[in-house]
Coordinates of C-alpha atoms and ligand atoms in Angstrom, one line a residue:
M503 CA 35.6 14.3 9.8
P504 CA 37.2 11.1 11.2
R505 CA 38.0 9.6 7.8
R506 CA 40.9 7.3 7.6
D507 CA 43.9 8.9 5.9
C508 CA 44.9 7.4 2.5
G509 CA 48.2 6.3 3.9
A510 CA 46.8 4.1 6.6
A511 CA 47.4 0.9 4.7
G512 CA 50.9 1.9 3.7
D513 CA 52.5 -1.2 5.1
Y514 CA 51.6 -2.9 1.9
R515 CA 53.0 0.0 -0.1
G516 CA 56.3 -0.4 1.7
R517 CA 56.0 -4.2 1.2
R518 CA 56.8 -4.8 4.8
L519 CA 53.7 -7.1 5.1
M520 CA 52.9 -10.1 2.9
L521 CA 50.2 -9.2 0.4
P522 CA 47.0 -11.1 1.0
F523 CA 46.9 -11.9 -2.8
A524 CA 49.6 -11.3 -5.4
R525 CA 47.4 -11.7 -8.5
V526 CA 43.9 -10.2 -8.5
S527 CA 41.4 -10.2 -11.4
I528 CA 38.6 -7.7 -11.6
I529 CA 35.6 -8.5 -13.8
G530 CA 33.5 -5.4 -14.6
L531 CA 35.4 -2.1 -14.5
G532 CA 32.6 0.4 -13.9
L533 CA 32.3 2.6 -10.9
I534 CA 33.1 -0.1 -8.3
G535 CA 35.5 -2.2 -10.3
S536 CA 37.6 0.8 -11.4
S537 CA 37.6 2.2 -7.9
L538 CA 38.9 -1.2 -6.7
A539 CA 41.6 -1.2 -9.3
R540 CA 42.7 2.4 -8.3
A541 CA 42.6 1.5 -4.6
V542 CA 44.7 -1.7 -5.1
R543 CA 47.2 0.3 -7.2
A544 CA 47.4 3.0 -4.4
Q545 CA 47.6 0.7 -1.4
M546 CA 49.1 -2.6 -2.7
P547 CA 51.4 -1.7 -5.7
G548 CA 52.9 -5.1 -5.5
V549 CA 49.7 -6.8 -6.7
T550 CA 49.4 -7.7 -10.4
L551 CA 46.0 -6.7 -11.7
S552 CA 44.1 -8.2 -14.6
G553 CA 40.6 -7.3 -15.8
Y554 CA 37.8 -7.8 -18.2
D555 CA 34.6 -5.9 -19.0
A556 CA 31.9 -6.8 -21.4
D557 CA 31.9 -3.3 -22.9
P558 CA 34.7 -2.8 -25.5
E559 CA 34.6 0.9 -24.9
T560 CA 35.2 0.4 -21.2
R561 CA 38.1 -2.0 -22.0
E562 CA 39.7 0.7 -24.1
T563 CA 39.2 3.4 -21.4
V564 CA 40.7 1.1 -18.7
R565 CA 43.7 0.5 -21.0
A566 CA 44.1 4.2 -21.7
L567 CA 43.9 5.0 -17.9
R568 CA 46.3 2.0 -17.2
L569 CA 44.0 0.9 -14.3
V570 CA 45.2 -2.7 -14.6
D571 CA 48.3 -4.5 -15.9
D572 CA 46.4 -6.6 -18.3
M573 CA 43.0 -5.8 -19.7
A574 CA 41.8 -9.0 -21.4
D575 CA 39.3 -9.4 -24.2
T576 CA 37.5 -12.5 -22.6
P577 CA 36.6 -13.3 -19.0
G578 CA 38.6 -16.5 -19.2
A579 CA 41.8 -14.8 -20.2
A580 CA 41.5 -12.3 -17.3
V581 CA 41.4 -15.0 -14.6
I582 CA 43.9 -17.6 -16.0
D583 CA 46.4 -17.2 -13.2
A584 CA 44.4 -15.2 -10.6
E585 CA 44.5 -15.9 -6.9
L586 CA 41.5 -13.7 -6.2
V587 CA 38.7 -12.9 -8.7
I588 CA 36.3 -10.1 -7.8
L589 CA 33.1 -9.8 -9.9
C590 CA 32.0 -6.2 -10.1
V591 CA 29.2 -6.6 -12.6
P592 CA 25.4 -6.0 -12.1
V593 CA 23.9 -8.6 -9.7
G594 CA 21.9 -10.4 -12.5
A595 CA 25.2 -10.9 -14.5
M596 CA 27.1 -12.6 -11.6
G597 CA 26.0 -16.2 -12.3
P598 CA 26.5 -15.9 -16.1
V599 CA 30.0 -14.3 -15.7
A600 CA 31.0 -17.0 -13.2
S601 CA 29.9 -19.7 -15.7
A602 CA 31.8 -18.0 -18.5
L603 CA 35.1 -18.1 -16.7
R604 CA 34.7 -21.5 -15.1
H605 CA 37.1 -23.4 -17.4
D606 CA 40.0 -21.0 -17.1
L607 CA 39.8 -20.4 -13.3
P608 CA 42.7 -21.9 -11.3
A609 CA 41.4 -24.6 -8.9
D610 CA 42.6 -22.7 -5.8
A611 CA 41.4 -19.2 -6.8
L612 CA 39.0 -17.5 -4.4
I613 CA 35.9 -16.0 -6.0
S614 CA 34.3 -12.9 -4.5
D615 CA 32.1 -10.1 -5.7
V616 CA 30.9 -6.6 -4.7
G617 CA 27.1 -7.0 -5.4
S618 CA 24.5 -5.1 -3.4
S619 CA 22.4 -8.2 -2.5
K620 CA 24.1 -11.3 -1.1
A621 CA 21.9 -14.5 -0.8
A622 CA 21.0 -14.7 -4.5
I623 CA 24.6 -14.1 -5.5
L624 CA 26.0 -16.7 -3.1
S625 CA 23.6 -19.4 -4.7
A626 CA 24.4 -18.2 -8.2
L627 CA 28.1 -18.4 -7.7
Q628 CA 28.1 -21.7 -5.9
E629 CA 25.9 -23.2 -8.6
A630 CA 28.2 -21.9 -11.4
L631 CA 31.4 -22.8 -9.6
P632 CA 30.6 -25.8 -7.3
D633 CA 34.3 -26.8 -6.9
H634 CA 35.7 -23.3 -6.0
A635 CA 35.9 -21.3 -2.8
V636 CA 33.2 -18.5 -2.9
I637 CA 33.1 -15.7 -0.3
P638 CA 30.7 -12.9 -1.3
A639 CA 31.4 -9.3 -0.2
H640 CA 29.6 -6.0 -0.3
P641 CA 31.5 -2.7 0.1
V642 CA 28.9 -0.4 1.4
A643 CA 30.2 2.6 -0.6
G644 CA 29.2 4.1 -3.9
T645 CA 27.9 7.1 -5.8
E646 CA 25.1 7.6 -8.3
R647 CA 27.7 7.6 -11.2
S648 CA 28.7 4.7 -13.4
G649 CA 31.6 3.7 -15.6
P650 CA 35.4 3.5 -15.3
E651 CA 35.9 7.3 -15.3
A652 CA 33.6 7.7 -12.2
G653 CA 35.8 5.6 -9.9
F654 CA 38.2 6.9 -7.3
A655 CA 40.8 5.3 -5.1
S656 CA 39.5 6.5 -1.7
L657 CA 35.9 5.2 -2.3
F658 CA 36.3 2.5 0.4
H659 CA 38.1 4.5 3.0
N660 CA 36.4 4.2 6.4
R661 CA 33.4 2.5 4.7
W662 CA 32.1 -0.9 5.8
C663 CA 32.7 -3.9 3.7
I664 CA 30.4 -6.8 4.7
L665 CA 31.6 -10.3 4.0
T666 CA 29.0 -13.1 3.8
P667 CA 30.9 -16.3 3.9
P668 CA 28.9 -19.6 3.6
A669 CA 28.9 -21.6 6.8
D670 CA 31.6 -24.0 5.5
A671 CA 34.0 -21.3 4.2
D672 CA 37.7 -21.8 4.9
P673 CA 38.5 -19.4 7.8
N674 CA 42.0 -18.8 6.3
K675 CA 40.4 -17.6 3.1
V676 CA 38.0 -15.4 5.0
A677 CA 40.9 -13.9 6.9
Q678 CA 42.8 -13.3 3.6
L679 CA 39.8 -11.5 2.0
S680 CA 39.3 -9.4 5.2
A681 CA 43.0 -8.4 5.1
F682 CA 42.6 -7.4 1.4
W683 CA 39.6 -5.0 2.1
E684 CA 41.2 -3.6 5.3
A685 CA 44.3 -2.8 3.2
L686 CA 42.1 -0.7 1.0
G687 CA 40.9 1.3 4.1
A688 CA 37.6 -0.5 4.6
N689 CA 36.2 -1.7 8.0
V690 CA 35.3 -5.3 7.6
E691 CA 32.3 -7.0 9.2
Q692 CA 30.9 -10.5 8.7
M693 CA 27.3 -11.6 8.6
D694 CA 25.0 -14.2 7.2
A695 CA 23.8 -13.4 3.6
A696 CA 20.1 -13.4 4.5
H697 CA 20.7 -11.0 7.4
H698 CA 22.8 -8.7 5.1
D699 CA 19.9 -8.6 2.7
L700 CA 17.4 -7.6 5.4
V701 CA 19.7 -4.9 6.8
L702 CA 20.5 -3.4 3.4
A703 CA 16.8 -3.6 2.3
V704 CA 16.1 -0.9 4.9
T705 CA 19.3 1.1 4.8
S706 CA 19.8 1.2 1.0
H707 CA 17.3 -0.6 -1.1
L708 CA 14.1 0.9 0.3
P709 CA 15.5 4.5 0.3
H710 CA 16.3 4.0 -3.4
L711 CA 12.8 2.8 -4.1
I712 CA 11.3 5.8 -2.3
A713 CA 13.6 8.2 -4.3
Y714 CA 12.6 6.5 -7.6
T715 CA 9.0 6.8 -6.6
I716 CA 9.0 10.4 -5.4
V717 CA 10.9 11.7 -8.4
G718 CA 8.6 9.7 -10.7
T719 CA 5.5 11.1 -8.9
A720 CA 6.8 14.7 -9.2
S721 CA 7.5 14.3 -12.9
D722 CA 4.0 12.9 -13.5
L723 CA 2.1 15.7 -11.7
E724 CA 0.0 17.6 -14.2
S725 CA -0.7 20.6 -12.0
V726 CA 3.1 21.3 -11.4
T727 CA 5.2 22.1 -14.4
R728 CA 8.6 20.4 -15.0
S729 CA 10.3 23.7 -14.9
E730 CA 8.8 24.4 -11.4
V731 CA 10.0 21.0 -10.2
I732 CA 13.6 21.8 -11.3
K733 CA 13.5 25.5 -10.2
Y734 CA 12.3 24.8 -6.6
S735 CA 14.2 21.5 -6.2
A736 CA 16.2 22.7 -3.2
G737 CA 13.3 22.0 -0.9
G738 CA 14.3 18.3 -0.2
F739 CA 13.5 17.0 -3.7
R740 CA 17.1 17.6 -5.0
D741 CA 18.6 15.0 -2.6
F742 CA 16.1 12.4 -3.8
T743 CA 17.0 13.2 -7.5
R744 CA 20.6 12.3 -6.8
I745 CA 19.7 8.9 -5.5
A746 CA 17.1 8.4 -8.3
A747 CA 19.9 9.1 -10.9
S748 CA 21.5 5.8 -9.9
D749 CA 22.2 3.2 -12.5
P750 CA 18.9 1.6 -13.8
T751 CA 20.5 -1.8 -14.6
M752 CA 22.1 -2.1 -11.2
W753 CA 19.0 -1.2 -9.3
R754 CA 16.6 -3.3 -11.4
D755 CA 18.8 -6.3 -10.5
V756 CA 19.0 -5.4 -6.8
F757 CA 15.2 -5.3 -6.4
L758 CA 14.7 -8.5 -8.3
S759 CA 17.4 -10.3 -6.4
N760 CA 16.4 -9.1 -2.9
K761 CA 12.7 -9.4 -3.5
D762 CA 11.6 -11.0 -0.2
A763 CA 13.5 -8.6 2.1
V764 CA 12.5 -5.5 0.1
L765 CA 8.8 -6.5 0.1
E766 CA 9.0 -7.2 3.9
M767 CA 10.5 -3.7 4.6
L768 CA 8.1 -2.1 2.2
Q769 CA 5.2 -3.5 4.1
R770 CA 6.6 -2.0 7.4
F771 CA 7.2 1.3 5.7
S772 CA 3.7 1.4 4.3
E773 CA 2.3 0.9 7.8
D774 CA 4.5 3.7 9.2
L775 CA 3.4 6.0 6.4
T776 CA -0.2 5.3 7.1
A777 CA 0.4 6.2 10.8
L778 CA 1.9 9.5 9.7
Q779 CA -1.0 10.1 7.3
R780 CA -3.3 9.6 10.3
A781 CA -1.2 12.0 12.5
I782 CA -1.4 14.7 9.8
R783 CA -5.1 14.2 9.3
W784 CA -6.0 14.4 13.0
G785 CA -3.5 17.2 13.7
D786 CA -1.4 15.1 16.0
G787 CA 1.6 17.4 16.2
D788 CA 3.2 15.5 19.1
A789 CA 3.4 12.3 17.0
L790 CA 5.1 14.2 14.2
F791 CA 7.5 16.1 16.5
D792 CA 8.5 12.9 18.3
L793 CA 9.3 11.1 15.1
F794 CA 11.2 14.0 13.5
S795 CA 13.3 14.4 16.7
R796 CA 14.2 10.7 16.6
T797 CA 15.2 10.8 13.0
R798 CA 17.4 13.9 13.6
A799 CA 19.3 12.0 16.2
I800 CA 20.0 9.2 13.7
R801 CA 21.5 11.7 11.3
R802 CA 23.7 13.0 14.0
S803 CA 25.0 9.5 14.9
I804 CA 25.8 8.7 11.2
I805 CA 28.0 11.9 11.0
E806 CA 29.6 11.2 14.4
E807 CA 30.6 7.7 13.2
G808 CA 32.2 9.2 10.1
Q809 CA 29.7 7.6 7.6
D810 CA 28.7 10.9 6.1
D811 CA 29.7 14.6 6.0
A812 CA 27.9 17.3 7.9
R813 CA 28.5 19.8 5.1
P814 CA 25.5 20.8 3.0
D815 CA 27.0 19.2 -0.2
F816 CA 27.9 16.1 1.9
G817 CA 31.5 16.8 1.1
R818 CA 31.0 15.8 -2.6
S819 CA 33.0 18.8 -3.8
D820 CA 36.1 16.9 -2.5
H821 CA 36.1 14.5 -5.5
Ligands
LIG1769 P1 28.8 0.1 -13.4 O1 29.5 1.4 -13.2 O2 27.6 0.1 -14.4 O3 29.8 -1.0 -13.9 C1 29.4 -2.3 -14.2 C2 30.3 -2.8 -15.4 O4 30.2 -4.2 -15.6 C3 29.9 -2.1 -16.7 O5 31.1 -1.7 -17.4 C4 29.2 -3.2 -17.4 O6 29.3 -3.1 -18.9 C5 30.0 -4.4 -17.0 N1 29.3 -5.7 -17.2 C6 28.0 -5.9 -17.3 N2 27.8 -7.2 -17.6 C7 29.0 -7.8 -17.7 C8 29.4 -9.1 -18.0 N3 28.5 -10.1 -18.2 N4 30.7 -9.3 -18.0 C9 31.7 -8.4 -17.8 N5 31.3 -7.1 -17.6 C10 30.0 -6.8 -17.5 O7 28.2 -0.5 -12.1 P2 28.8 -0.4 -10.6 O8 28.1 0.7 -9.9 O9 30.2 -0.5 -10.6 O10 28.2 -1.7 -9.9 C11 28.8 -3.0 -10.0 C12 28.4 -3.8 -8.9 O11 28.7 -3.2 -7.7 C13 26.9 -4.2 -8.9 O12 26.7 -5.5 -8.5 C14 26.4 -3.3 -7.7 O13 25.3 -3.9 -7.1 C15 27.6 -3.2 -6.8 N6 27.6 -2.0 -6.0 C16 27.4 -0.8 -6.5 C17 27.4 0.3 -5.7 C18 27.1 1.7 -6.2 O14 26.9 2.6 -5.5 N7 27.2 1.9 -7.5 C19 27.8 0.2 -4.3 C20 28.2 -1.0 -3.8 C21 28.1 -2.2 -4.6 P3 28.0 -2.5 -19.6 O15 28.0 -1.0 -19.3 O16 28.3 -2.8 -21.1 O17 26.8 -3.2 -19.1

């Protein structure tokens, strides 16, 4: 697999390059926030990390694991001297968290985030912090797990990180944030927030909606017992259950914040599903075969581009 080696960003470890940011604050240390902390520790050990999480148990775990230098008990205390603040909380909490730290945020700090939808977050952050530079970002990397113990340092290696700077963003700050994500092993791309939301609606949000639906449908069937669903799950259902095990808070917020794009893609999907229904009803084997051949080629391209693993367990046994 053409995954980037962990040592690729080693120039920062050897401190030959100037760090994009010397003091970084991470708000929300669940799966993504704790992975970010681990990745910064591994690739940019010169960076001073501070953090805050609303959950006292998570704060204790982060302290025990020494994921950051200073785990604060309030959002304000975590950002007091930060150059970069990255919000890693559920999408619906982004605006309230930004408001909570407003009075303690240094005037020249850059605010970013890792949320899965972008247009709603950009407006929420700009509304909460009208005098600060805001550049949203979305690392397209994750798992179905949650919490600080689920994170790992290589999560962002060879994964895309999409920056969605507002039109008037300072190009130097955009370049600094790109350098930060590249140092963590990510490939950085820039796009407009609305376009991001449309692309991710089809590549991520709709597949999650389908997985939640199909697992819900199977569990509601009266003619098939629950034990049969579990016993024969290898027939395709099992992969849907992995996606449908994803965090309920996170995904509730994603659908509510990316409503228009998801509804648009859902409409397209429903039309395509109806066409398949017709092909099955009328015995149109050619239509089915053509579609299944096209989709197989897409899977091959994803593996060739290093965005997934061809092994039957998708390489998950590696971590
Ligand atoms: P997670 O593991 O549940 O972590 C989120 C953490 O934020 C939790 O510890 C949560 O505490 C805390 N939190 C919630 N509200 C807060 C607040 N107001 N102030 C401070 N901390 C707060 O979730 P995650 O998977 O890391 O997701 C975080 C963000 O990353 C989301 O915006 C999501 O859309 C985005 N993202 C996720 C993935 C993925 O695959 N998981 C991929 C890319 C991007 P509680 O448990 O007490 O609520």
